């Protein structure tokens, strides 16, 4: 117990990591079959394997979690898996080997597509991701090109499942409730 550790030791460093997936504020993001890629991967790690047999899965993001989720969806029998990213492939934060492995497994990379909305049917199931085509704009402070809307009509990407892999949040409330300050 933390109380015992505090009694026995002079100092304690807690590095809990970022274990919760961030959500996107998109119209329709409350649709069924839209979830955090982090949570999906956590469930798989705990033996709760989703069945994507015959389904089309779209993963939003360009990092390692996005590639892990996409490759896991293939192993969960998805019919098609697509990764949607708002920048170019060479701007993805995922390791090159992760991206290459995803492509080798048949995963489509749809780059320069910014998520705009999630379409759902009358029962509340997601049916498509609506994206706005992007073009490369000025470089930001980190040296990465900023995507900006291209002068094109939005595109509709049909899908049965959407996994969101756009970053992670820290869940520190249990530690703060114990009286341990969190440094984010």
mmCIF file with all atom_site columns, C-alpha atoms in Angstrom, residues 51-183:
data_model
loop_
_atom_site.group_PDB
_atom_site.id
_atom_site.type_symbol
_atom_site.label_atom_id
_atom_site.label_alt_id
_atom_site.label_comp_id
_atom_site.label_asym_id
_atom_site.label_entity_id
_atom_site.label_seq_id
_atom_site.pdbx_PDB_ins_code
_atom_site.Cartn_x
_atom_site.Cartn_y
_atom_site.Cartn_z
_atom_site.occupancy
_atom_site.B_iso_or_equiv
_atom_site.pdbx_formal_charge
_atom_site.auth_seq_id
_atom_site.auth_comp_id
_atom_site.auth_asym_id
_atom_site.auth_atom_id
_atom_site.pdbx_PDB_model_num
ATOM 1   C CA . UNK A 1 51  ? -14.311 -9.500  -33.070 1.00 0.00 ? 51  UNK A CA 1
ATOM 2   C CA . UNK A 1 52  ? -14.019 -7.306  -36.165 1.00 0.00 ? 52  UNK A CA 1
ATOM 3   C CA . UNK A 1 53  ? -14.832 -10.127 -38.581 1.00 0.00 ? 53  UNK A CA 1
ATOM 4   C CA . UNK A 1 54  ? -16.060 -8.642  -41.844 1.00 0.00 ? 54  UNK A CA 1
ATOM 5   C CA . UNK A 1 55  ? -15.842 -5.076  -40.557 1.00 0.00 ? 55  UNK A CA 1
ATOM 6   C CA . UNK A 1 56  ? -14.089 -2.026  -41.927 1.00 0.00 ? 56  UNK A CA 1
ATOM 7   C CA . UNK A 1 57  ? -12.023 -0.276  -39.263 1.00 0.00 ? 57  UNK A CA 1
ATOM 8   C CA . UNK A 1 58  ? -10.740 3.298   -39.469 1.00 0.00 ? 58  UNK A CA 1
ATOM 9   C CA . UNK A 1 59  ? -7.977  4.399   -37.106 1.00 0.00 ? 59  UNK A CA 1
ATOM 10  C CA . UNK A 1 60  ? -7.521  8.150   -36.649 1.00 0.00 ? 60  UNK A CA 1
ATOM 11  C CA . UNK A 1 61  ? -3.927  9.161   -35.872 1.00 0.00 ? 61  UNK A CA 1
ATOM 12  C CA . UNK A 1 62  ? -0.355  8.781   -37.022 1.00 0.00 ? 62  UNK A CA 1
ATOM 13  C CA . UNK A 1 63  ? 1.596   7.591   -33.996 1.00 0.00 ? 63  UNK A CA 1
ATOM 14  C CA . UNK A 1 64  ? 2.705   4.217   -32.686 1.00 0.00 ? 64  UNK A CA 1
ATOM 15  C CA . UNK A 1 65  ? -0.633  3.642   -30.913 1.00 0.00 ? 65  UNK A CA 1
ATOM 16  C CA . UNK A 1 66  ? -2.443  4.188   -34.226 1.00 0.00 ? 66  UNK A CA 1
ATOM 17  C CA . UNK A 1 67  ? -0.208  1.622   -35.949 1.00 0.00 ? 67  UNK A CA 1
ATOM 18  C CA . UNK A 1 68  ? -0.615  -0.851  -33.050 1.00 0.00 ? 68  UNK A CA 1
ATOM 19  C CA . UNK A 1 69  ? -4.393  -0.453  -33.135 1.00 0.00 ? 69  UNK A CA 1
ATOM 20  C CA . UNK A 1 70  ? -4.536  -0.852  -36.916 1.00 0.00 ? 70  UNK A CA 1
ATOM 21  C CA . UNK A 1 71  ? -2.348  -3.956  -36.885 1.00 0.00 ? 71  UNK A CA 1
ATOM 22  C CA . UNK A 1 72  ? -4.357  -5.388  -33.971 1.00 0.00 ? 72  UNK A CA 1
ATOM 23  C CA . UNK A 1 73  ? -7.586  -4.786  -35.902 1.00 0.00 ? 73  UNK A CA 1
ATOM 24  C CA . UNK A 1 74  ? -6.151  -6.917  -38.727 1.00 0.00 ? 74  UNK A CA 1
ATOM 25  C CA . UNK A 1 75  ? -5.470  -9.686  -36.198 1.00 0.00 ? 75  UNK A CA 1
ATOM 26  C CA . UNK A 1 76  ? -9.063  -9.309  -34.952 1.00 0.00 ? 76  UNK A CA 1
ATOM 27  C CA . UNK A 1 77  ? -10.239 -10.306 -38.453 1.00 0.00 ? 77  UNK A CA 1
ATOM 28  C CA . UNK A 1 78  ? -11.187 -6.880  -39.825 1.00 0.00 ? 78  UNK A CA 1
ATOM 29  C CA . UNK A 1 79  ? -12.019 -6.975  -43.530 1.00 0.00 ? 79  UNK A CA 1
ATOM 30  C CA . UNK A 1 80  ? -10.357 -3.603  -44.203 1.00 0.00 ? 80  UNK A CA 1
ATOM 31  C CA . UNK A 1 81  ? -8.265  -1.319  -42.017 1.00 0.00 ? 81  UNK A CA 1
ATOM 32  C CA . UNK A 1 82  ? -7.441  2.270   -42.857 1.00 0.00 ? 82  UNK A CA 1
ATOM 33  C CA . UNK A 1 83  ? -5.339  4.805   -40.962 1.00 0.00 ? 83  UNK A CA 1
ATOM 34  C CA . UNK A 1 84  ? -6.504  8.403   -41.439 1.00 0.00 ? 84  UNK A CA 1
ATOM 35  C CA . UNK A 1 85  ? -3.954  11.131  -40.725 1.00 0.00 ? 85  UNK A CA 1
ATOM 36  C CA . UNK A 1 86  ? -4.159  14.882  -41.265 1.00 0.00 ? 86  UNK A CA 1
ATOM 37  C CA . UNK A 1 87  ? -0.540  15.288  -42.308 1.00 0.00 ? 87  UNK A CA 1
ATOM 38  C CA . UNK A 1 88  ? 1.744   13.464  -44.765 1.00 0.00 ? 88  UNK A CA 1
ATOM 39  C CA . UNK A 1 89  ? 3.120   9.970   -44.151 1.00 0.00 ? 89  UNK A CA 1
ATOM 40  C CA . UNK A 1 90  ? 6.630   11.280  -43.504 1.00 0.00 ? 90  UNK A CA 1
ATOM 41  C CA . UNK A 1 91  ? 5.146   13.610  -40.831 1.00 0.00 ? 91  UNK A CA 1
ATOM 42  C CA . UNK A 1 92  ? 3.738   10.682  -38.852 1.00 0.00 ? 92  UNK A CA 1
ATOM 43  C CA . UNK A 1 93  ? 5.187   10.320  -35.366 1.00 0.00 ? 93  UNK A CA 1
ATOM 44  C CA . UNK A 1 94  ? 5.110   6.514   -35.520 1.00 0.00 ? 94  UNK A CA 1
ATOM 45  C CA . UNK A 1 95  ? 8.406   4.721   -35.993 1.00 0.00 ? 95  UNK A CA 1
ATOM 46  C CA . UNK A 1 96  ? 9.197   4.048   -39.642 1.00 0.00 ? 96  UNK A CA 1
ATOM 47  C CA . UNK A 1 97  ? 9.279   0.313   -38.917 1.00 0.00 ? 97  UNK A CA 1
ATOM 48  C CA . UNK A 1 98  ? 5.748   0.497   -37.440 1.00 0.00 ? 98  UNK A CA 1
ATOM 49  C CA . UNK A 1 99  ? 4.412   2.323   -40.499 1.00 0.00 ? 99  UNK A CA 1
ATOM 50  C CA . UNK A 1 100 ? 6.181   -0.051  -42.871 1.00 0.00 ? 100 UNK A CA 1
ATOM 51  C CA . UNK A 1 101 ? 4.852   -3.093  -41.001 1.00 0.00 ? 101 UNK A CA 1
ATOM 52  C CA . UNK A 1 102 ? 1.309   -1.712  -41.132 1.00 0.00 ? 102 UNK A CA 1
ATOM 53  C CA . UNK A 1 103 ? 1.543   -1.162  -44.886 1.00 0.00 ? 103 UNK A CA 1
ATOM 54  C CA . UNK A 1 104 ? 3.009   -4.657  -45.353 1.00 0.00 ? 104 UNK A CA 1
ATOM 55  C CA . UNK A 1 105 ? -0.010  -6.054  -43.502 1.00 0.00 ? 105 UNK A CA 1
ATOM 56  C CA . UNK A 1 106 ? -2.342  -4.438  -46.037 1.00 0.00 ? 106 UNK A CA 1
ATOM 57  C CA . UNK A 1 107 ? -3.381  -1.385  -44.039 1.00 0.00 ? 107 UNK A CA 1
ATOM 58  C CA . UNK A 1 108 ? -4.217  1.652   -46.171 1.00 0.00 ? 108 UNK A CA 1
ATOM 59  C CA . UNK A 1 109 ? -2.750  5.004   -45.131 1.00 0.00 ? 109 UNK A CA 1
ATOM 60  C CA . UNK A 1 110 ? -5.094  7.871   -45.982 1.00 0.00 ? 110 UNK A CA 1
ATOM 61  C CA . UNK A 1 111 ? -2.964  10.951  -45.432 1.00 0.00 ? 111 UNK A CA 1
ATOM 62  C CA . UNK A 1 112 ? -3.799  14.645  -45.671 1.00 0.00 ? 112 UNK A CA 1
ATOM 63  C CA . UNK A 1 113 ? -7.321  13.918  -44.416 1.00 0.00 ? 113 UNK A CA 1
ATOM 64  C CA . UNK A 1 114 ? -8.558  15.745  -41.300 1.00 0.00 ? 114 UNK A CA 1
ATOM 65  C CA . UNK A 1 115 ? -11.490 14.160  -39.432 1.00 0.00 ? 115 UNK A CA 1
ATOM 66  C CA . UNK A 1 116 ? -14.519 16.427  -39.671 1.00 0.00 ? 116 UNK A CA 1
ATOM 67  C CA . UNK A 1 117 ? -17.509 14.371  -38.458 1.00 0.00 ? 117 UNK A CA 1
ATOM 68  C CA . UNK A 1 118 ? -18.693 10.843  -37.788 1.00 0.00 ? 118 UNK A CA 1
ATOM 69  C CA . UNK A 1 119 ? -21.777 9.683   -39.619 1.00 0.00 ? 119 UNK A CA 1
ATOM 70  C CA . UNK A 1 120 ? -24.175 7.392   -37.802 1.00 0.00 ? 120 UNK A CA 1
ATOM 71  C CA . UNK A 1 121 ? -27.337 5.515   -38.668 1.00 0.00 ? 121 UNK A CA 1
ATOM 72  C CA . UNK A 1 122 ? -30.758 5.677   -36.974 1.00 0.00 ? 122 UNK A CA 1
ATOM 73  C CA . UNK A 1 123 ? -29.608 3.122   -34.352 1.00 0.00 ? 123 UNK A CA 1
ATOM 74  C CA . UNK A 1 124 ? -26.565 5.225   -33.440 1.00 0.00 ? 124 UNK A CA 1
ATOM 75  C CA . UNK A 1 125 ? -23.935 3.007   -35.116 1.00 0.00 ? 125 UNK A CA 1
ATOM 76  C CA . UNK A 1 126 ? -21.067 4.719   -36.893 1.00 0.00 ? 126 UNK A CA 1
ATOM 77  C CA . UNK A 1 127 ? -21.297 4.294   -40.650 1.00 0.00 ? 127 UNK A CA 1
ATOM 78  C CA . UNK A 1 128 ? -18.577 6.597   -41.967 1.00 0.00 ? 128 UNK A CA 1
ATOM 79  C CA . UNK A 1 129 ? -15.860 9.085   -41.121 1.00 0.00 ? 129 UNK A CA 1
ATOM 80  C CA . UNK A 1 130 ? -16.208 12.392  -42.926 1.00 0.00 ? 130 UNK A CA 1
ATOM 81  C CA . UNK A 1 131 ? -12.860 14.046  -43.626 1.00 0.00 ? 131 UNK A CA 1
ATOM 82  C CA . UNK A 1 132 ? -11.700 17.351  -45.016 1.00 0.00 ? 132 UNK A CA 1
ATOM 83  C CA . UNK A 1 133 ? -8.812  17.009  -47.495 1.00 0.00 ? 133 UNK A CA 1
ATOM 84  C CA . UNK A 1 134 ? -5.732  18.915  -46.351 1.00 0.00 ? 134 UNK A CA 1
ATOM 85  C CA . UNK A 1 135 ? -2.701  20.559  -47.897 1.00 0.00 ? 135 UNK A CA 1
ATOM 86  C CA . UNK A 1 136 ? 0.593   21.465  -46.331 1.00 0.00 ? 136 UNK A CA 1
ATOM 87  C CA . UNK A 1 137 ? 0.824   24.955  -44.878 1.00 0.00 ? 137 UNK A CA 1
ATOM 88  C CA . UNK A 1 138 ? 3.475   26.878  -42.954 1.00 0.00 ? 138 UNK A CA 1
ATOM 89  C CA . UNK A 1 139 ? 5.840   25.087  -40.611 1.00 0.00 ? 139 UNK A CA 1
ATOM 90  C CA . UNK A 1 140 ? 5.056   25.287  -36.890 1.00 0.00 ? 140 UNK A CA 1
ATOM 91  C CA . UNK A 1 141 ? 7.449   25.980  -33.974 1.00 0.00 ? 141 UNK A CA 1
ATOM 92  C CA . UNK A 1 142 ? 8.356   22.294  -33.793 1.00 0.00 ? 142 UNK A CA 1
ATOM 93  C CA . UNK A 1 143 ? 9.425   22.326  -37.455 1.00 0.00 ? 143 UNK A CA 1
ATOM 94  C CA . UNK A 1 144 ? 6.449   20.309  -38.698 1.00 0.00 ? 144 UNK A CA 1
ATOM 95  C CA . UNK A 1 145 ? 4.271   21.497  -41.552 1.00 0.00 ? 145 UNK A CA 1
ATOM 96  C CA . UNK A 1 146 ? 0.831   22.612  -40.420 1.00 0.00 ? 146 UNK A CA 1
ATOM 97  C CA . UNK A 1 147 ? -2.020  21.041  -42.325 1.00 0.00 ? 147 UNK A CA 1
ATOM 98  C CA . UNK A 1 148 ? -4.698  23.362  -43.676 1.00 0.00 ? 148 UNK A CA 1
ATOM 99  C CA . UNK A 1 149 ? -7.958  22.774  -45.482 1.00 0.00 ? 149 UNK A CA 1
ATOM 100 C CA . UNK A 1 150 ? -7.564  22.161  -49.194 1.00 0.00 ? 150 UNK A CA 1
ATOM 101 C CA . UNK A 1 151 ? -10.092 23.667  -51.563 1.00 0.00 ? 151 UNK A CA 1
ATOM 102 C CA . UNK A 1 152 ? -11.841 20.313  -51.982 1.00 0.00 ? 152 UNK A CA 1
ATOM 103 C CA . UNK A 1 153 ? -15.139 18.821  -50.904 1.00 0.00 ? 153 UNK A CA 1
ATOM 104 C CA . UNK A 1 154 ? -15.223 16.659  -47.758 1.00 0.00 ? 154 UNK A CA 1
ATOM 105 C CA . UNK A 1 155 ? -14.798 12.925  -48.322 1.00 0.00 ? 155 UNK A CA 1
ATOM 106 C CA . UNK A 1 156 ? -16.813 10.051  -46.874 1.00 0.00 ? 156 UNK A CA 1
ATOM 107 C CA . UNK A 1 157 ? -14.906 6.978   -45.671 1.00 0.00 ? 157 UNK A CA 1
ATOM 108 C CA . UNK A 1 158 ? -17.390 4.142   -44.964 1.00 0.00 ? 158 UNK A CA 1
ATOM 109 C CA . UNK A 1 159 ? -16.600 2.125   -41.837 1.00 0.00 ? 159 UNK A CA 1
ATOM 110 C CA . UNK A 1 160 ? -18.098 0.006   -39.060 1.00 0.00 ? 160 UNK A CA 1
ATOM 111 C CA . UNK A 1 161 ? -15.578 0.852   -36.308 1.00 0.00 ? 161 UNK A CA 1
ATOM 112 C CA . UNK A 1 162 ? -13.541 3.991   -35.562 1.00 0.00 ? 162 UNK A CA 1
ATOM 113 C CA . UNK A 1 163 ? -10.531 3.843   -33.237 1.00 0.00 ? 163 UNK A CA 1
ATOM 114 C CA . UNK A 1 164 ? -9.199  7.198   -32.058 1.00 0.00 ? 164 UNK A CA 1
ATOM 115 C CA . UNK A 1 165 ? -5.425  7.366   -31.513 1.00 0.00 ? 165 UNK A CA 1
ATOM 116 C CA . UNK A 1 166 ? -4.711  11.084  -31.199 1.00 0.00 ? 166 UNK A CA 1
ATOM 117 C CA . UNK A 1 167 ? -2.792  11.178  -27.942 1.00 0.00 ? 167 UNK A CA 1
ATOM 118 C CA . UNK A 1 168 ? -3.049  10.058  -24.358 1.00 0.00 ? 168 UNK A CA 1
ATOM 119 C CA . UNK A 1 169 ? -4.084  11.593  -21.054 1.00 0.00 ? 169 UNK A CA 1
ATOM 120 C CA . UNK A 1 170 ? -2.849  10.986  -17.549 1.00 0.00 ? 170 UNK A CA 1
ATOM 121 C CA . UNK A 1 171 ? -5.295  9.688   -14.956 1.00 0.00 ? 171 UNK A CA 1
ATOM 122 C CA . UNK A 1 172 ? -3.889  11.083  -11.726 1.00 0.00 ? 172 UNK A CA 1
ATOM 123 C CA . UNK A 1 173 ? -7.060  11.491  -9.632  1.00 0.00 ? 173 UNK A CA 1
ATOM 124 C CA . UNK A 1 174 ? -6.481  8.361   -7.487  1.00 0.00 ? 174 UNK A CA 1
ATOM 125 C CA . UNK A 1 175 ? -3.011  9.616   -6.555  1.00 0.00 ? 175 UNK A CA 1
ATOM 126 C CA . UNK A 1 176 ? -4.204  13.163  -5.929  1.00 0.00 ? 176 UNK A CA 1
ATOM 127 C CA . UNK A 1 177 ? -7.021  11.832  -3.724  1.00 0.00 ? 177 UNK A CA 1
ATOM 128 C CA . UNK A 1 178 ? -4.357  10.102  -1.650  1.00 0.00 ? 178 UNK A CA 1
ATOM 129 C CA . UNK A 1 179 ? -2.624  13.467  -1.243  1.00 0.00 ? 179 UNK A CA 1
ATOM 130 C CA . UNK A 1 180 ? 0.107   13.033  -3.824  1.00 0.00 ? 180 UNK A CA 1
ATOM 131 C CA . UNK A 1 181 ? 0.416   16.091  -6.091  1.00 0.00 ? 181 UNK A CA 1
ATOM 132 C CA . UNK A 1 182 ? 0.541   15.380  -9.804  1.00 0.00 ? 182 UNK A CA 1
ATOM 133 C CA . UNK A 1 183 ? 2.995   17.162  -12.064 1.00 0.00 ? 183 UNK A CA 1
#
